[in-house]
XYZ file of C-alpha atoms in Angstrom:
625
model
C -21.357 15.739 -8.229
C -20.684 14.587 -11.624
C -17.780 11.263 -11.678
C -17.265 9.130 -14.681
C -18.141 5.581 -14.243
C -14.822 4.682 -14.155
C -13.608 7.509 -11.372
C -16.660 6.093 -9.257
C -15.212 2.506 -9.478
C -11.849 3.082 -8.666
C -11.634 6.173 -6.277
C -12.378 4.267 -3.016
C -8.982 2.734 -2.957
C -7.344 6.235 -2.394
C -8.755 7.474 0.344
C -7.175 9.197 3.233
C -8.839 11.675 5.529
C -8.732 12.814 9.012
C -5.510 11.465 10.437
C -6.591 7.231 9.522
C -5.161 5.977 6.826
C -7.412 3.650 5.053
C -7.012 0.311 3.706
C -8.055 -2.098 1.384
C -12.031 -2.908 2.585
C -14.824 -4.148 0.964
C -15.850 -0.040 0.143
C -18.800 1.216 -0.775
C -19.155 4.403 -2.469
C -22.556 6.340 -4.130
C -22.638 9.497 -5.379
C -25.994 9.876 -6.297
C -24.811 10.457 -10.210
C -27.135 8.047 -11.669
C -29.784 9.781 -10.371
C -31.545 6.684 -8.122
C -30.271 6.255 -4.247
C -30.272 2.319 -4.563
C -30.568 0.442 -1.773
C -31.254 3.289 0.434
C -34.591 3.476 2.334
C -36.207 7.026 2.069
C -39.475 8.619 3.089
C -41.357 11.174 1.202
C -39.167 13.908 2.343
C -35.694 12.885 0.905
C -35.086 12.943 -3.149
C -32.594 12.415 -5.568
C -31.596 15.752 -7.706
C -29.457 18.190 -9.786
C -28.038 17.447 -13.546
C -25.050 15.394 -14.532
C -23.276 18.163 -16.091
C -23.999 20.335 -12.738
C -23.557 18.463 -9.787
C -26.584 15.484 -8.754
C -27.139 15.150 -4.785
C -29.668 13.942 -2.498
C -31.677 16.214 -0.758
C -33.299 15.568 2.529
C -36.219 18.025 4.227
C -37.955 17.917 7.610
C -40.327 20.053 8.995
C -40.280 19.152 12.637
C -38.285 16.470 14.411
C -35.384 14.895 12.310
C -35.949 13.133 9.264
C -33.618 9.881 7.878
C -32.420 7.860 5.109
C -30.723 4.782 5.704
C -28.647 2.637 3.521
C -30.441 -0.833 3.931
C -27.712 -3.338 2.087
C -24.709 -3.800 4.413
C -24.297 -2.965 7.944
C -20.469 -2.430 9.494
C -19.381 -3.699 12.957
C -15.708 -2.128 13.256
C -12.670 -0.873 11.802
C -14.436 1.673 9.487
C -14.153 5.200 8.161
C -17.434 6.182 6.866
C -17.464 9.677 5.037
C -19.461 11.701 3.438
C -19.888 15.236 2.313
C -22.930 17.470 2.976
C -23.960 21.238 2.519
C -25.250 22.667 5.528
C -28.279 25.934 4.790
C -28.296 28.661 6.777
C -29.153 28.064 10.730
C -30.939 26.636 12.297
C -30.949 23.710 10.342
C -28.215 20.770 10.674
C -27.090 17.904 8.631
C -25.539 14.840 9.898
C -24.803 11.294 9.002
C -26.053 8.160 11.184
C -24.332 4.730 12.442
C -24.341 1.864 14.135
C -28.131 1.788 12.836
C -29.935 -1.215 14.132
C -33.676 0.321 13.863
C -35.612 3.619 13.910
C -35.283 3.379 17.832
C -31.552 2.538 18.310
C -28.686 4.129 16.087
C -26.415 6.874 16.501
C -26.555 10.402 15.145
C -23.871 13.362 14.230
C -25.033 16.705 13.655
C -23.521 19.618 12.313
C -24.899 22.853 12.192
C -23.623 26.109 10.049
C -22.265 27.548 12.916
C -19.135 24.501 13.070
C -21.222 22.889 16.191
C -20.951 19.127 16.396
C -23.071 16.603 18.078
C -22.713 13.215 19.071
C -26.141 11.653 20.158
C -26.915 7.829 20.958
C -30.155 7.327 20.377
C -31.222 3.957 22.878
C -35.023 2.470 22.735
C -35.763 5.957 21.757
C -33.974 7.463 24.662
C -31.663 10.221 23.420
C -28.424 11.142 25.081
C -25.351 13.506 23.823
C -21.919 11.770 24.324
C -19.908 14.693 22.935
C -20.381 18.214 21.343
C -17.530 19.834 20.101
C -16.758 23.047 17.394
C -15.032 22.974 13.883
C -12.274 25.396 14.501
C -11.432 26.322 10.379
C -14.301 27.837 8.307
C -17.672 26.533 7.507
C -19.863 28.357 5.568
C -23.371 28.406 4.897
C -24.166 26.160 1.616
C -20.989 25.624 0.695
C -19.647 21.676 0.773
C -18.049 20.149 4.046
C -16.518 16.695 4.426
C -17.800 14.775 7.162
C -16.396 11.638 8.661
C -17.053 9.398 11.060
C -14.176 6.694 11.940
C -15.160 3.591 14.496
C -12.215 1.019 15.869
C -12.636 -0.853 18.552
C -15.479 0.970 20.978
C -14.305 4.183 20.513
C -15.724 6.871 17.347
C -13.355 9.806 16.204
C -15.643 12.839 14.531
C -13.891 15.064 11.885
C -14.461 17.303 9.713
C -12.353 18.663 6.642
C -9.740 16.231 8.019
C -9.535 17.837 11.802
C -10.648 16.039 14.291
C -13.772 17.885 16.258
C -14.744 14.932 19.063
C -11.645 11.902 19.739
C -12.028 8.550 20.715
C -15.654 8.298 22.230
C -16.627 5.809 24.346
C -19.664 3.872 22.711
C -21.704 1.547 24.686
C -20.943 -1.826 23.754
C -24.394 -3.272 22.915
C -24.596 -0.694 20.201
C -21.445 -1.206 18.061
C -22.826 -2.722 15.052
C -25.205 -1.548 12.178
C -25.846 0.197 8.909
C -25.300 4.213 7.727
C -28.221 6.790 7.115
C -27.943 10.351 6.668
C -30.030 13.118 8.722
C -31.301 16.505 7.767
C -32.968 18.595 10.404
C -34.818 21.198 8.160
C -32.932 20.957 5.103
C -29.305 19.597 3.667
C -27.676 17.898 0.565
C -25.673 15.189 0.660
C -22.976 13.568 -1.768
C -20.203 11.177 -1.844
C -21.251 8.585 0.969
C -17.803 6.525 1.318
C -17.223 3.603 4.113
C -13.793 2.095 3.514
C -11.715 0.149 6.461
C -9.970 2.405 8.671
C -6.550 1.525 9.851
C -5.240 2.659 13.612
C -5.155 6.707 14.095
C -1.709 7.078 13.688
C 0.651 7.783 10.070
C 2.959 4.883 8.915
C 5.966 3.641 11.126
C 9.131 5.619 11.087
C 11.284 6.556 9.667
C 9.025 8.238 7.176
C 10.226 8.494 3.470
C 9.184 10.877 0.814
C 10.643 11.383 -3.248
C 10.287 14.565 -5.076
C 10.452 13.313 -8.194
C 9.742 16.056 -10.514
C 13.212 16.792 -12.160
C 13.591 15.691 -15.841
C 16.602 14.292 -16.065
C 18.889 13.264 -18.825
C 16.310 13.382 -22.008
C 13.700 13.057 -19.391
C 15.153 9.559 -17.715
C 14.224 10.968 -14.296
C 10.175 10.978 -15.291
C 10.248 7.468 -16.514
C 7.437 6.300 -14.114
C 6.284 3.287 -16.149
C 9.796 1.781 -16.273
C 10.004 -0.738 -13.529
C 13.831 0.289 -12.262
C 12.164 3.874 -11.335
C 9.354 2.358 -10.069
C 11.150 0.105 -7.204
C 12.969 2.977 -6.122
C 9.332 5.199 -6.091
C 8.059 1.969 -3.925
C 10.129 2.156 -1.206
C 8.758 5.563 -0.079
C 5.561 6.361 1.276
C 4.925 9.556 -0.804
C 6.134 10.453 -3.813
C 5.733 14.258 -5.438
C 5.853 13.530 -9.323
C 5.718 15.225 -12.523
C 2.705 15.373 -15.219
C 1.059 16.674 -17.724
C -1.186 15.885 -20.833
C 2.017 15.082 -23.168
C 3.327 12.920 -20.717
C 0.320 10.518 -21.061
C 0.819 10.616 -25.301
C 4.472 9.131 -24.715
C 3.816 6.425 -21.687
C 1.168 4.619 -19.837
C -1.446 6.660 -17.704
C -0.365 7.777 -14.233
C -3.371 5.442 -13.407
C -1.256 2.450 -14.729
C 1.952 3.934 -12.581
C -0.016 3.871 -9.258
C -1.463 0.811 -9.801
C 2.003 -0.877 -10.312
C 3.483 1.209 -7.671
C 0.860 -0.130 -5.052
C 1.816 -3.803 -6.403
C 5.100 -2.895 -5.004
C 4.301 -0.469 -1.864
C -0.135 -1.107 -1.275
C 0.445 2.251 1.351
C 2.406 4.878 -1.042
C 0.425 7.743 -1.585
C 1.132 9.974 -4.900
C 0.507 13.550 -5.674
C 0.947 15.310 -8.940
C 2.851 18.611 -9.790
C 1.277 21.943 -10.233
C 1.270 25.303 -10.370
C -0.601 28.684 -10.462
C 1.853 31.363 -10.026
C 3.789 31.451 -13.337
C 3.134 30.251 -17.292
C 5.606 30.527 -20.087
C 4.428 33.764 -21.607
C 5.086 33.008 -25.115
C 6.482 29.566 -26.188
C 4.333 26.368 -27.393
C 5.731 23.550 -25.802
C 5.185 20.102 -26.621
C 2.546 20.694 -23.632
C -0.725 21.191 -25.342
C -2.388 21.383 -22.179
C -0.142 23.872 -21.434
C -0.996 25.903 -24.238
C -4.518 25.514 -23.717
C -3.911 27.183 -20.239
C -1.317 29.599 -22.259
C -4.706 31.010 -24.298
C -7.276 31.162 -21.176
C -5.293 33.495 -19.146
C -4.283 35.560 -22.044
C -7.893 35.500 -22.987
C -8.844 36.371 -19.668
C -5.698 38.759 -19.032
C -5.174 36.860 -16.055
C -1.231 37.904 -15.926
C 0.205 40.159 -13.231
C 0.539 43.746 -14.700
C 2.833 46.558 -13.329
C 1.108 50.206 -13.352
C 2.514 50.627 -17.213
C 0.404 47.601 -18.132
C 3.846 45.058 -18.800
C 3.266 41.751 -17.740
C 5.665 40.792 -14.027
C 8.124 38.100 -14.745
C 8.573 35.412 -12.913
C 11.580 35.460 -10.077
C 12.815 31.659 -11.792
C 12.809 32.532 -15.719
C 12.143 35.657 -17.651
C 9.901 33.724 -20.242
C 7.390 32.763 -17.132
C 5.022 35.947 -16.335
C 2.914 35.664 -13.484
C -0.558 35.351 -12.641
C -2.799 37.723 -10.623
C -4.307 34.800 -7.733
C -5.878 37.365 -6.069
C -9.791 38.144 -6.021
C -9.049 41.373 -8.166
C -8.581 39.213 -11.134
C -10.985 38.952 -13.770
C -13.856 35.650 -13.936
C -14.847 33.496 -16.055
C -18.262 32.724 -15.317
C -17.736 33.506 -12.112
C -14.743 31.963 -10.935
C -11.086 33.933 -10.330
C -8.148 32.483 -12.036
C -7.492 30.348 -8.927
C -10.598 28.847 -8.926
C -10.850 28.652 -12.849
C -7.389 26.628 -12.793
C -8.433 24.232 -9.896
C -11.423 23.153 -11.920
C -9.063 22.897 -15.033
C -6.675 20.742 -12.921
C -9.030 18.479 -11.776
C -10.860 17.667 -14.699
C -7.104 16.970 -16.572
C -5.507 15.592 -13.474
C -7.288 13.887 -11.012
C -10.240 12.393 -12.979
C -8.301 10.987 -15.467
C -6.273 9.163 -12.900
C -8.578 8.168 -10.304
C -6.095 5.923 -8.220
C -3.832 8.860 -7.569
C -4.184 10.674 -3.817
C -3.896 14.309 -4.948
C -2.154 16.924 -6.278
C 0.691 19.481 -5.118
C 0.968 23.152 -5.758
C 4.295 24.602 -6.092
C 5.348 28.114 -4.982
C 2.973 28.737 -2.234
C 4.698 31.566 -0.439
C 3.182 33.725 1.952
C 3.856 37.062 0.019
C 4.314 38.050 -3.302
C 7.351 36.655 -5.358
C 10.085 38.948 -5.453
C 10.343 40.104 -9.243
C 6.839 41.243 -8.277
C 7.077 42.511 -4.626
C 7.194 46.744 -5.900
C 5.867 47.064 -9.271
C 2.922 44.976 -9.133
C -0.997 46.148 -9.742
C -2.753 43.704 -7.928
C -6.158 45.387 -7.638
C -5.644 46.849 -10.944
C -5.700 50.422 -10.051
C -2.892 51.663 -12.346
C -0.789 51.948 -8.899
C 2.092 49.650 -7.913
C 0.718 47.263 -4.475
C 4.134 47.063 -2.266
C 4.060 43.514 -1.262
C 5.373 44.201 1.616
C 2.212 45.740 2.932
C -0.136 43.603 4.630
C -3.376 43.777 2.668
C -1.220 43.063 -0.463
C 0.277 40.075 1.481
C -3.329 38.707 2.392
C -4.753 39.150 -0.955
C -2.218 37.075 -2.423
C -2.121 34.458 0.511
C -6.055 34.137 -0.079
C -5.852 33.461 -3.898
C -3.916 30.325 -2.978
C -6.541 29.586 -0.220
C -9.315 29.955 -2.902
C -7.434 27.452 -5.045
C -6.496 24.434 -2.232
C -10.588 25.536 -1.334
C -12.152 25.070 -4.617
C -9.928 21.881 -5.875
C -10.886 20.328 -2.150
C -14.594 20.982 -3.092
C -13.907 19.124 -6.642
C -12.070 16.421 -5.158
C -13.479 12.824 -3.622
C -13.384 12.774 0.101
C -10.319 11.790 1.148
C -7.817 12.872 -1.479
C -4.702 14.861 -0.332
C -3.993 18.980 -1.119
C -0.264 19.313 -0.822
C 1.879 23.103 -1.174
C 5.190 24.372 -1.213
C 5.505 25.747 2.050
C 9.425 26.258 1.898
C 8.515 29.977 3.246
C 6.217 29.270 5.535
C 8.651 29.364 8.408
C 10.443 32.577 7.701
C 10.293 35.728 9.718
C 9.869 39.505 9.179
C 10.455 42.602 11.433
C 7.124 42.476 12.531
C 7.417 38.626 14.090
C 6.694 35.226 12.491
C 5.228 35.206 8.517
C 1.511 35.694 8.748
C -0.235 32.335 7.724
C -3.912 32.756 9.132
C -5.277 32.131 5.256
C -3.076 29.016 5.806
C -3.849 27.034 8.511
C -5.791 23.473 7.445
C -6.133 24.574 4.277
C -3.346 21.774 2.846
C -2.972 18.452 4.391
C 1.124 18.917 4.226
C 3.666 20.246 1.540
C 7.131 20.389 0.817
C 9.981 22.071 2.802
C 12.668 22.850 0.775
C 16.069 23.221 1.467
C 15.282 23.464 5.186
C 18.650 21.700 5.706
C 21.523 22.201 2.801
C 24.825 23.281 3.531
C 26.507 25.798 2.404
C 23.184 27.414 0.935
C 22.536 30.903 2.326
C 18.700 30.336 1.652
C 18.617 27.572 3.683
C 17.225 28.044 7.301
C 19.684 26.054 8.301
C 22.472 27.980 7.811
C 20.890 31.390 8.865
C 19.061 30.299 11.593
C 21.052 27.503 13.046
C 19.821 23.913 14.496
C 17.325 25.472 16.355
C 15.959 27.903 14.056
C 15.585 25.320 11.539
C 13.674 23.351 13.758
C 11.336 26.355 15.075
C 11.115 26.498 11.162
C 9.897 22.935 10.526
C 7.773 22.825 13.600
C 5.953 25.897 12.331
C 5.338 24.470 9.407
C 3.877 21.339 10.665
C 0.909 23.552 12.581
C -0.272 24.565 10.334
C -0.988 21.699 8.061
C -4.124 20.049 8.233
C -4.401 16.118 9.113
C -2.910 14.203 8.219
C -0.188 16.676 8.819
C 2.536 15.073 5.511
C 5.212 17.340 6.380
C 8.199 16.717 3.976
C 11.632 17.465 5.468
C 13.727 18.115 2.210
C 17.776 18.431 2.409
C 20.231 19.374 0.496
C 22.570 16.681 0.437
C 26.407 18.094 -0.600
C 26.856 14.238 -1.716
C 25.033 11.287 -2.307
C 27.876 9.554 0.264
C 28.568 12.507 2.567
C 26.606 9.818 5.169
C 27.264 11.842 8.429
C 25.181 14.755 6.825
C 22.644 12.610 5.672
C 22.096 11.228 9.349
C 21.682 14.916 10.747
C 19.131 15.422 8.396
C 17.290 12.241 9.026
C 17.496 12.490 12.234
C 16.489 15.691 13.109
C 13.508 14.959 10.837
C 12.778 12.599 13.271
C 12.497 14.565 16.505
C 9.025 15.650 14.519
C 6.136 13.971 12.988
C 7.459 14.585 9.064
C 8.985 13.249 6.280
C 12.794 12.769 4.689
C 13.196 13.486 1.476
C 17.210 13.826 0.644
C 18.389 14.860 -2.567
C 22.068 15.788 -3.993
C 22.270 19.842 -4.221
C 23.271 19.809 -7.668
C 21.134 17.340 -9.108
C 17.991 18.259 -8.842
C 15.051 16.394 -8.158
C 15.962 13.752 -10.359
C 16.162 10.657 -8.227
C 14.835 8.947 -5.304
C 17.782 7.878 -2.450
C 18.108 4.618 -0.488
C 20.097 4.732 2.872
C 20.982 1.572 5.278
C 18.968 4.027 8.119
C 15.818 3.716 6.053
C 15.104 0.587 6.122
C 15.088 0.333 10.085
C 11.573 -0.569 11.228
C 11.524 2.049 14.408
C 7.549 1.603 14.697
C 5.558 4.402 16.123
C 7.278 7.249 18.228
C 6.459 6.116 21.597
C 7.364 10.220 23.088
C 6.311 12.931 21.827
C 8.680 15.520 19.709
C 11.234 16.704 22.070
C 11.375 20.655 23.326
C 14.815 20.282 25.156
C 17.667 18.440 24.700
C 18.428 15.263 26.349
C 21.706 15.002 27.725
C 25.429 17.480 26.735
C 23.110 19.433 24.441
C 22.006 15.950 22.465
C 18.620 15.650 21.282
C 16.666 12.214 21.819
C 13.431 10.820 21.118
C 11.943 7.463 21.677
C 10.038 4.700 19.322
C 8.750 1.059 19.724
C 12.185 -0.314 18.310
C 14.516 2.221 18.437
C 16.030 5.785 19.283
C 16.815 8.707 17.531
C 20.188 10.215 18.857
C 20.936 14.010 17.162
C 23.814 16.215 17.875
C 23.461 19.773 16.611
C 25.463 22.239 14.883
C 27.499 23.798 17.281
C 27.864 21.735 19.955
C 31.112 20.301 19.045
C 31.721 16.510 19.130
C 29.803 14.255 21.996
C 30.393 10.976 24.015
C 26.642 10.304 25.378
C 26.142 7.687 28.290
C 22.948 5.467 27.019
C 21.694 4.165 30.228
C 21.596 1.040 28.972
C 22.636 -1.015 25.832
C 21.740 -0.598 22.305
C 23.042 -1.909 19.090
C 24.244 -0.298 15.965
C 22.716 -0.745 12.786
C 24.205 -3.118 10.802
C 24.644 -1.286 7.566
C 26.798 -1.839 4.676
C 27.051 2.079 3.479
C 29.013 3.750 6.645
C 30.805 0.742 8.299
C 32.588 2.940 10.548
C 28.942 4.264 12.591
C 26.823 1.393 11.376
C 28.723 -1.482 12.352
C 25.665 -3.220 14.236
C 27.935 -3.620 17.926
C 26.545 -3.196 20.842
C 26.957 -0.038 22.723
C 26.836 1.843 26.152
C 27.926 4.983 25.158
C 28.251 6.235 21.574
C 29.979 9.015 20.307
C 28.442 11.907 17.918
C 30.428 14.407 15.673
C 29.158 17.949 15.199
C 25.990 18.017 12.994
C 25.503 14.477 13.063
C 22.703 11.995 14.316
C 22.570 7.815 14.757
C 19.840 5.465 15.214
C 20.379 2.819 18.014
C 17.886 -0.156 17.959
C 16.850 -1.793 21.380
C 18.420 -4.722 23.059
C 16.150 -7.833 21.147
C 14.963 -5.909 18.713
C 16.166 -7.226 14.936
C 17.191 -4.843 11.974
C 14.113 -5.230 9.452
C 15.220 -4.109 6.168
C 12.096 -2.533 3.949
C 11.747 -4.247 0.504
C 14.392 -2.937 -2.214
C 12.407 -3.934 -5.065
């Protein structure tokens, strides 16, 4: 695969796959796009191959037993993610990747073959003996690209591929837990991007978890002011942030490559995504946006828009001037590729490779039906008929449009880089049962939940569903992402000081795996909030999410430092025995919860939530600048 000399420097130090988040190593990286495998010792069977402008690989071929080529500069001992991608050919060959390679004679070996069947072989003075076999449970087809990677701490190995783990903590042997990396073909297979980074602890960052959506303009744009440091110490404190570009952006401030690189100065673990989306283009209007324009012309080139049975474009359900865009398969190509797949090559190339230090990209308005300005009137498959969107074909075409975009921009990007959606649908149900999401599941590594808690909004589940709903809601959600499963909890806030509601969200965010991301209803997403509860160090959940309450309808769950105490709507005000003694936070924003006592017994109001830290256990405030 073709990647700048730049992009191939730089890349590394984003990674994130499988559900390790990876540090700052001495990496390695080769992609084969100078067209020599240095270092790498390989027999007459394995070559080097492919053009720059489509895509150079290394190919390896064996007609009987397995045949190898091994990276001969550096061998790692522990702590490692190695990755790499590979296309596996039609059965019955498989592909794999080696480690711990000492000698021809003692190594290990993973093998995939096209049918998602995974094997873990140590291979011991020649001696060969499977330690695990597992199956890829999400699709793998036949010459198409797959991400492999293998992640060793201590004497254990965790297998995954496309970011799912297939075989968990291994048991190696421990006289074979050092060496170099090959690669294996067993018949025939290509291989690209071969990645080892460091590889921190299988588990996501300590809680509380914090995410900004930052993609609000603001007064005369103040809210999109990446590159001035203010914005950027509030960005920092977070551990993903959801922000705004495009091509005009760039003219008027420093690259989003410069952003990250001062944000990680700050924060070295926040990962960034940029803004996108495929649904909806202003129909008519040059913006400042060339690249928008240049987008603008390719679909009306293409007649990518959504059409009714008349032939009018569909407008979009947020703004007249936005038409939409026919996702689906029955849309038109351009040299072979639907719009979905046409516009995740376009956003790459103008997004991600111009940026190489930022983790991915998120696309907005990823529903699981059609929009609702175009849910009766429009031609999908082009027929001259209207395609109710309430039918289920309709539904599935346009579900699988999306899944053809998150597919072809995961093909395009590194190993390791982050798809995020808008899944603020995801959860809802219809008379039939739960929203269908089988074109879904592990094809985004998280999204956005919007509004999932914001009072007095009808929309919000919330409100319509009640405590529990909403959290049936988020939990769905969470399913089906792939890992590392970045599940962002957004809320509604009625005020930036309305504390007691901010605690119920934060809180009940808590009693899952995601992210909080508060914002003030009638702002927008224009800034990023800072609460005395967020800069608690909780450290990992030490119970699982909680599927009944604790005590007098209170919910509870458990981490290294502290607990998470919520009472939901409903249940009218609470006085909970502990069990023990706690102590308050000692915050500065809510005196009259937070006042850092000791306590026994706490009361909670309706719709409210507390965190209570153990007995010895110090308030850590996170850095504020």
């Amino acid at each position: 695969m073709h990647v700048s000399a730049p992009f191939r420097l730089l890349t590394i130090f984003g990674l994130l796959s499988c559900a390790f988040p990876v540090g700052a190593a001495q990496p390695y990286l080769e992609d084969f796009d100078d067209g020599q495998a240095q270092e790498w010792k390989l027999t007459e069977d394995w070559r080097v191959e492919g053009k720059p402008d489509t895509g150079v690989h290394l190919r390896g071929t064996s007609k009987a037993a397995s045949s190898y080529a091994i990276y001969e500069a550096h061998t790692w001992t522990d702590g490692y993610a190695y990755t790499v991608r590979l296309n596996i050919p039609a059965s019955p060959n498989r592909t794999g990747a080696v480690f711990n390679y000492r000698d021809e004679k003692n190594f290990h070996e993973v093998a995939l073959d096209s049918k998602s069947g995974l094997t873990l072989t140590r291979i011991a003075n020649g001696d060969r003996s499977i330690l695990g076999t597992g199956t890829y449970s999400g699709p793998l087809r036949e010459n198409r690209w797959t991400d492999m990677q293998i992640v060793r701490l201590g004497t254990k190995v965790t297998i995954c591929i496309e970011g799912t783990a297939v075989l968990r903590d291994v048991e190696l042997a421990s006289t074979t837990l050092g060496g170099g990396i090959g690669l294996m073909a067993n018949g025939q297979g290509r291989f690209d991007y071969v990645v080892v980074t460091q590889a921190a602890p299988p588990h996501g960052p300590d809680f509380p978890r914090l995410a900004t959506v930052r993609i609000g303009a603001g007064k005369k744009g103040s809210a999109r002011q990446y590159d001035d440091p203010a914005t950027q110490a509030e960005l920092a404190k977070v551990h993903v942030a959801v922000l705004h570009y495009d091509n005009s952006w760039q003219r008027t401030h420093d690259s989003m490559n410069d952003v990250v690189k001062e944000l990680r100065a700050r924060n070295p673990d926040i990962k960034v995504v940029l803004y996108t989306k495929a649904n909806e283009i202003n129909f008519t209007n040059s913006s400042h946006d060339k690249s928008e324009a240049e987008v603008r012309q390719k679909v009306h080139d293409m007649d990518w828009w959504v059409r009714d049975a008349k032939g009018n474009p569909v407008r979009s359900e947020y703004k007249d001037e936005f038409k939409l865009v026919n996702l689906t398969r029955y849309a038109p190509k351009s040299d072979g590729l639907t719009w979905a797949q046409w516009y995740a090559q376009w956003t790459y190339d103008k997004y991600l490779r111009p940026n190489p230090l930022v983790d991915g990209l998120y696309m907005d308005n990823v529903s699981w039906q059609p929009h609702r300005t175009a849910m009766d009137v429009a031609d999908w498959n082009r027929d001259g008929k209207p395609d109710p969107g309430n039918r289920e074909d309709v539904r599935s075409w346009f579900r699988q449009g999306y899944r053809d975009y998150l597919d072809e921009i995961g093909r395009r990007m590194p190993p390791g880089k982050l798809k995020l959606v808008n899944a603020a649908r995801w959860g809802q149900s219809t008379p039939e049962g739960s929203a269908p999401l089988a074109e879904y599941y592990g094809a985004a590594h998280g999204g956005v939940i919007e509004s999932l808690i914001a009072k007095g909004k009808k929309h919000a589940p919330e409100e319509w569903g009640g405590w529990l709903g909403m959290m049936r809601y988020y939990r769905k959600v969470m399913s089906v992402f792939a890992d590392p499963k970045i599940g962002i909890m957004m809320h509604g806030l009625t005020s930036a000081s309305d504390y007691q509601d901010m605690r119920y969200g934060l809180l009940s965010c808590l009693l899952d795996d995601g992210y909080y991301a508060p914002h003030v209803q009638s702002e927008g997403y224009i800034s990023t909030r800072w609460y005395d509860e967020f800069g608690v160090k909780m450290g990992q959940a030490i119970t699982p999410p909680p599927t009944s309450a604790w005590k007098d309808g209170v919910w509870r769950r458990d981490f290294e430092h502290a607990i998470a105490l919520v009472n939901p709507k409903g249940n009218g005000p609470r006085t909970i025995d502990l069990n023990g003694t706690f102590r308050k936070i000692d915050g500065t924003q809510d005196r009259g919860v937070n006042d850092g006592k000791k306590v026994t017994s706490v009361t909670l109001q309706d719709r409210d939530g507390i965190i209570l830290l153990k007995q010895g256990d110090e308030v850590k405030k996170q850095p504020r600048t």
